[in-house]
mmCIF file with all atom_site columns, C-alpha atoms in Angstrom:
data_model
loop_
_atom_site.group_PDB
_atom_site.id
_atom_site.type_symbol
_atom_site.label_atom_id
_atom_site.label_alt_id
_atom_site.label_comp_id
_atom_site.label_asym_id
_atom_site.label_entity_id
_atom_site.label_seq_id
_atom_site.pdbx_PDB_ins_code
_atom_site.Cartn_x
_atom_site.Cartn_y
_atom_site.Cartn_z
_atom_site.occupancy
_atom_site.B_iso_or_equiv
_atom_site.pdbx_formal_charge
_atom_site.auth_seq_id
_atom_site.auth_comp_id
_atom_site.auth_asym_id
_atom_site.auth_atom_id
_atom_site.pdbx_PDB_model_num
ATOM 1   C CA . UNK X 1 1   ? 0.000   0.000   0.000  1.00 0.00 ? 213 UNK X CA 1
ATOM 2   C CA . UNK X 1 2   ? 1.431   3.377   -0.943 1.00 0.00 ? 214 UNK X CA 1
ATOM 3   C CA . UNK X 1 3   ? 1.298   6.575   1.128  1.00 0.00 ? 215 UNK X CA 1
ATOM 4   C CA . UNK X 1 4   ? -1.679  7.965   -0.827 1.00 0.00 ? 216 UNK X CA 1
ATOM 5   C CA . UNK X 1 5   ? -3.754  4.837   -0.169 1.00 0.00 ? 217 UNK X CA 1
ATOM 6   C CA . UNK X 1 6   ? -2.867  4.982   3.537  1.00 0.00 ? 218 UNK X CA 1
ATOM 7   C CA . UNK X 1 7   ? -3.991  8.617   3.662  1.00 0.00 ? 219 UNK X CA 1
ATOM 8   C CA . UNK X 1 8   ? -7.323  7.692   2.049  1.00 0.00 ? 220 UNK X CA 1
ATOM 9   C CA . UNK X 1 9   ? -7.974  5.092   4.751  1.00 0.00 ? 221 UNK X CA 1
ATOM 10  C CA . UNK X 1 10  ? -7.667  7.822   7.390  1.00 0.00 ? 222 UNK X CA 1
ATOM 11  C CA . UNK X 1 11  ? -10.370 9.963   5.785  1.00 0.00 ? 223 UNK X CA 1
ATOM 12  C CA . UNK X 1 12  ? -13.983 9.922   6.864  1.00 0.00 ? 224 UNK X CA 1
ATOM 13  C CA . UNK X 1 13  ? -17.039 9.790   4.596  1.00 0.00 ? 225 UNK X CA 1
ATOM 14  C CA . UNK X 1 14  ? -16.800 13.493  3.691  1.00 0.00 ? 226 UNK X CA 1
ATOM 15  C CA . UNK X 1 15  ? -13.081 13.520  2.935  1.00 0.00 ? 227 UNK X CA 1
ATOM 16  C CA . UNK X 1 16  ? -11.956 14.931  6.285  1.00 0.00 ? 228 UNK X CA 1
ATOM 17  C CA . UNK X 1 17  ? -9.480  13.171  8.578  1.00 0.00 ? 229 UNK X CA 1
ATOM 18  C CA . UNK X 1 18  ? -11.112 10.761  11.006 1.00 0.00 ? 230 UNK X CA 1
ATOM 19  C CA . UNK X 1 19  ? -11.133 12.017  14.592 1.00 0.00 ? 231 UNK X CA 1
ATOM 20  C CA . UNK X 1 20  ? -10.808 8.830   16.640 1.00 0.00 ? 232 UNK X CA 1
ATOM 21  C CA . UNK X 1 21  ? -12.411 10.320  19.758 1.00 0.00 ? 233 UNK X CA 1
ATOM 22  C CA . UNK X 1 22  ? -15.455 11.448  17.768 1.00 0.00 ? 234 UNK X CA 1
ATOM 23  C CA . UNK X 1 23  ? -15.666 8.014   16.138 1.00 0.00 ? 235 UNK X CA 1
ATOM 24  C CA . UNK X 1 24  ? -15.653 6.364   19.563 1.00 0.00 ? 236 UNK X CA 1
ATOM 25  C CA . UNK X 1 25  ? -18.420 8.695   20.717 1.00 0.00 ? 237 UNK X CA 1
ATOM 26  C CA . UNK X 1 26  ? -20.445 8.017   17.545 1.00 0.00 ? 238 UNK X CA 1
ATOM 27  C CA . UNK X 1 27  ? -20.184 4.304   18.265 1.00 0.00 ? 239 UNK X CA 1
ATOM 28  C CA . UNK X 1 28  ? -21.313 4.880   21.859 1.00 0.00 ? 240 UNK X CA 1
ATOM 29  C CA . UNK X 1 29  ? -24.241 7.021   20.654 1.00 0.00 ? 241 UNK X CA 1
ATOM 30  C CA . UNK X 1 30  ? -25.408 4.244   18.355 1.00 0.00 ? 242 UNK X CA 1
ATOM 31  C CA . UNK X 1 31  ? -24.942 1.561   21.017 1.00 0.00 ? 243 UNK X CA 1
ATOM 32  C CA . UNK X 1 32  ? -27.114 3.490   23.466 1.00 0.00 ? 244 UNK X CA 1
ATOM 33  C CA . UNK X 1 33  ? -29.945 3.620   20.924 1.00 0.00 ? 245 UNK X CA 1
ATOM 34  C CA . UNK X 1 34  ? -29.533 -0.045  19.971 1.00 0.00 ? 246 UNK X CA 1
ATOM 35  C CA . UNK X 1 35  ? -29.447 -1.214  23.582 1.00 0.00 ? 247 UNK X CA 1
ATOM 36  C CA . UNK X 1 36  ? -32.307 1.009   24.800 1.00 0.00 ? 248 UNK X CA 1
ATOM 37  C CA . UNK X 1 37  ? -35.188 0.923   22.283 1.00 0.00 ? 249 UNK X CA 1
ATOM 38  C CA . UNK X 1 38  ? -37.620 3.814   22.183 1.00 0.00 ? 250 UNK X CA 1
ATOM 39  C CA . UNK X 1 39  ? -35.388 6.610   23.473 1.00 0.00 ? 251 UNK X CA 1
ATOM 40  C CA . UNK X 1 40  ? -36.108 10.246  22.842 1.00 0.00 ? 252 UNK X CA 1
ATOM 41  C CA . UNK X 1 41  ? -33.374 12.888  22.554 1.00 0.00 ? 253 UNK X CA 1
ATOM 42  C CA . UNK X 1 42  ? -33.187 13.796  26.246 1.00 0.00 ? 254 UNK X CA 1
ATOM 43  C CA . UNK X 1 43  ? -33.163 10.191  27.489 1.00 0.00 ? 255 UNK X CA 1
ATOM 44  C CA . UNK X 1 44  ? -30.430 9.411   24.949 1.00 0.00 ? 256 UNK X CA 1
ATOM 45  C CA . UNK X 1 45  ? -28.318 12.344  26.162 1.00 0.00 ? 257 UNK X CA 1
ATOM 46  C CA . UNK X 1 46  ? -28.862 11.394  29.817 1.00 0.00 ? 258 UNK X CA 1
ATOM 47  C CA . UNK X 1 47  ? -27.703 7.820   29.214 1.00 0.00 ? 259 UNK X CA 1
ATOM 48  C CA . UNK X 1 48  ? -24.695 8.973   27.174 1.00 0.00 ? 260 UNK X CA 1
ATOM 49  C CA . UNK X 1 49  ? -23.581 11.352  29.913 1.00 0.00 ? 261 UNK X CA 1
ATOM 50  C CA . UNK X 1 50  ? -24.009 8.678   32.587 1.00 0.00 ? 262 UNK X CA 1
ATOM 51  C CA . UNK X 1 51  ? -22.353 5.810   30.698 1.00 0.00 ? 263 UNK X CA 1
ATOM 52  C CA . UNK X 1 52  ? -19.752 7.486   28.471 1.00 0.00 ? 264 UNK X CA 1
ATOM 53  C CA . UNK X 1 53  ? -18.402 10.566  30.275 1.00 0.00 ? 265 UNK X CA 1
ATOM 54  C CA . UNK X 1 54  ? -14.768 10.129  29.204 1.00 0.00 ? 266 UNK X CA 1
ATOM 55  C CA . UNK X 1 55  ? -15.706 9.590   25.548 1.00 0.00 ? 267 UNK X CA 1
ATOM 56  C CA . UNK X 1 56  ? -17.823 12.754  25.649 1.00 0.00 ? 268 UNK X CA 1
ATOM 57  C CA . UNK X 1 57  ? -15.032 14.837  27.187 1.00 0.00 ? 269 UNK X CA 1
ATOM 58  C CA . UNK X 1 58  ? -12.469 13.478  24.708 1.00 0.00 ? 270 UNK X CA 1
ATOM 59  C CA . UNK X 1 59  ? -14.672 14.229  21.707 1.00 0.00 ? 271 UNK X CA 1
ATOM 60  C CA . UNK X 1 60  ? -16.622 17.334  22.706 1.00 0.00 ? 272 UNK X CA 1
ATOM 61  C CA . UNK X 1 61  ? -14.833 18.940  25.655 1.00 0.00 ? 273 UNK X CA 1
ATOM 62  C CA . UNK X 1 62  ? -15.633 19.453  29.323 1.00 0.00 ? 274 UNK X CA 1
ATOM 63  C CA . UNK X 1 63  ? -17.962 22.476  29.290 1.00 0.00 ? 275 UNK X CA 1
ATOM 64  C CA . UNK X 1 64  ? -21.333 21.005  30.370 1.00 0.00 ? 276 UNK X CA 1
ATOM 65  C CA . UNK X 1 65  ? -23.554 23.504  28.542 1.00 0.00 ? 277 UNK X CA 1
ATOM 66  C CA . UNK X 1 66  ? -21.504 23.249  25.349 1.00 0.00 ? 278 UNK X CA 1
ATOM 67  C CA . UNK X 1 67  ? -21.529 19.437  25.510 1.00 0.00 ? 279 UNK X CA 1
ATOM 68  C CA . UNK X 1 68  ? -25.301 19.346  25.996 1.00 0.00 ? 280 UNK X CA 1
ATOM 69  C CA . UNK X 1 69  ? -25.777 21.704  23.063 1.00 0.00 ? 281 UNK X CA 1
ATOM 70  C CA . UNK X 1 70  ? -23.482 19.613  20.839 1.00 0.00 ? 282 UNK X CA 1
ATOM 71  C CA . UNK X 1 71  ? -25.174 16.351  21.791 1.00 0.00 ? 283 UNK X CA 1
ATOM 72  C CA . UNK X 1 72  ? -28.540 17.904  21.072 1.00 0.00 ? 284 UNK X CA 1
ATOM 73  C CA . UNK X 1 73  ? -27.219 18.893  17.648 1.00 0.00 ? 285 UNK X CA 1
ATOM 74  C CA . UNK X 1 74  ? -25.786 15.411  17.091 1.00 0.00 ? 286 UNK X CA 1
ATOM 75  C CA . UNK X 1 75  ? -29.290 13.952  17.499 1.00 0.00 ? 287 UNK X CA 1
ATOM 76  C CA . UNK X 1 76  ? -30.376 15.554  14.214 1.00 0.00 ? 288 UNK X CA 1
ATOM 77  C CA . UNK X 1 77  ? -27.120 16.222  12.361 1.00 0.00 ? 289 UNK X CA 1
ATOM 78  C CA . UNK X 1 78  ? -24.460 13.664  13.174 1.00 0.00 ? 290 UNK X CA 1
ATOM 79  C CA . UNK X 1 79  ? -24.585 10.431  11.196 1.00 0.00 ? 291 UNK X CA 1
ATOM 80  C CA . UNK X 1 80  ? -23.504 6.916   12.011 1.00 0.00 ? 292 UNK X CA 1
ATOM 81  C CA . UNK X 1 81  ? -23.023 4.203   9.406  1.00 0.00 ? 293 UNK X CA 1
ATOM 82  C CA . UNK X 1 82  ? -23.521 0.614   10.462 1.00 0.00 ? 294 UNK X CA 1
ATOM 83  C CA . UNK X 1 83  ? -20.444 -1.290  9.292  1.00 0.00 ? 295 UNK X CA 1
ATOM 84  C CA . UNK X 1 84  ? -22.313 -4.476  8.431  1.00 0.00 ? 296 UNK X CA 1
ATOM 85  C CA . UNK X 1 85  ? -25.408 -3.185  6.645  1.00 0.00 ? 297 UNK X CA 1
ATOM 86  C CA . UNK X 1 86  ? -24.034 0.087   5.301  1.00 0.00 ? 298 UNK X CA 1
ATOM 87  C CA . UNK X 1 87  ? -27.135 1.888   6.573  1.00 0.00 ? 299 UNK X CA 1
ATOM 88  C CA . UNK X 1 88  ? -26.307 5.521   7.377  1.00 0.00 ? 300 UNK X CA 1
ATOM 89  C CA . UNK X 1 89  ? -28.654 7.628   9.487  1.00 0.00 ? 301 UNK X CA 1
ATOM 90  C CA . UNK X 1 90  ? -28.553 10.448  11.976 1.00 0.00 ? 302 UNK X CA 1
ATOM 91  C CA . UNK X 1 91  ? -29.243 9.458   15.566 1.00 0.00 ? 303 UNK X CA 1
ATOM 92  C CA . UNK X 1 92  ? -32.839 10.666  15.468 1.00 0.00 ? 304 UNK X CA 1
ATOM 93  C CA . UNK X 1 93  ? -33.451 8.294   12.546 1.00 0.00 ? 305 UNK X CA 1
ATOM 94  C CA . UNK X 1 94  ? -31.662 5.440   14.319 1.00 0.00 ? 306 UNK X CA 1
ATOM 95  C CA . UNK X 1 95  ? -33.980 5.967   17.289 1.00 0.00 ? 307 UNK X CA 1
ATOM 96  C CA . UNK X 1 96  ? -36.901 5.412   14.915 1.00 0.00 ? 308 UNK X CA 1
ATOM 97  C CA . UNK X 1 97  ? -35.287 2.220   13.594 1.00 0.00 ? 309 UNK X CA 1
ATOM 98  C CA . UNK X 1 98  ? -34.922 1.030   17.185 1.00 0.00 ? 310 UNK X CA 1
ATOM 99  C CA . UNK X 1 99  ? -38.376 2.067   18.371 1.00 0.00 ? 311 UNK X CA 1
ATOM 100 C CA . UNK X 1 100 ? -38.972 -1.216  20.215 1.00 0.00 ? 312 UNK X CA 1
ATOM 101 C CA . UNK X 1 101 ? -37.372 -4.552  21.006 1.00 0.00 ? 313 UNK X CA 1
ATOM 102 C CA . UNK X 1 102 ? -38.859 -6.238  17.922 1.00 0.00 ? 314 UNK X CA 1
ATOM 103 C CA . UNK X 1 103 ? -37.289 -3.696  15.576 1.00 0.00 ? 315 UNK X CA 1
ATOM 104 C CA . UNK X 1 104 ? -33.893 -4.171  17.244 1.00 0.00 ? 316 UNK X CA 1
ATOM 105 C CA . UNK X 1 105 ? -34.239 -7.941  16.850 1.00 0.00 ? 317 UNK X CA 1
ATOM 106 C CA . UNK X 1 106 ? -35.090 -7.574  13.154 1.00 0.00 ? 318 UNK X CA 1
ATOM 107 C CA . UNK X 1 107 ? -32.121 -5.274  12.623 1.00 0.00 ? 319 UNK X CA 1
ATOM 108 C CA . UNK X 1 108 ? -29.808 -7.744  14.393 1.00 0.00 ? 320 UNK X CA 1
ATOM 109 C CA . UNK X 1 109 ? -31.099 -10.544 12.145 1.00 0.00 ? 321 UNK X CA 1
ATOM 110 C CA . UNK X 1 110 ? -30.447 -8.374  9.085  1.00 0.00 ? 322 UNK X CA 1
ATOM 111 C CA . UNK X 1 111 ? -26.875 -7.821  10.273 1.00 0.00 ? 323 UNK X CA 1
ATOM 112 C CA . UNK X 1 112 ? -26.400 -11.560 10.809 1.00 0.00 ? 324 UNK X CA 1
ATOM 113 C CA . UNK X 1 113 ? -27.761 -12.393 7.356  1.00 0.00 ? 325 UNK X CA 1
ATOM 114 C CA . UNK X 1 114 ? -25.593 -9.779  5.664  1.00 0.00 ? 326 UNK X CA 1
ATOM 115 C CA . UNK X 1 115 ? -22.504 -10.948 7.537  1.00 0.00 ? 327 UNK X CA 1
ATOM 116 C CA . UNK X 1 116 ? -23.187 -14.549 6.476  1.00 0.00 ? 328 UNK X CA 1
ATOM 117 C CA . UNK X 1 117 ? -23.736 -13.418 2.897  1.00 0.00 ? 329 UNK X CA 1
ATOM 118 C CA . UNK X 1 118 ? -20.415 -11.564 2.865  1.00 0.00 ? 330 UNK X CA 1
ATOM 119 C CA . UNK X 1 119 ? -18.656 -14.626 4.248  1.00 0.00 ? 331 UNK X CA 1
ATOM 120 C CA . UNK X 1 120 ? -19.829 -16.776 1.314  1.00 0.00 ? 332 UNK X CA 1
#
């Protein structure tokens, strides 16, 4: 692999360098929605702050009001792409995907099927 190809691997979906701390927080944001079906914005933020404080500080800083504002913005504007399915949504849309336990189970089955298909 040449230097140019290595540089491309470090770029995010919009051509900007990947910020590892923001990627970790994105993953945490998605996990909270997946593991807690039916969350609204405020419940999602509350769980994130309680369960992922160091990831939040690393990615967004330590000013509580600024962090809350940024997380509120992330709900509508920040996107996460599922690595298995390739589905890309903002967190508000993911919360709709994961509206209840049945929808999470269906999504998990889709991931399993796609992973098996890729393995063939």
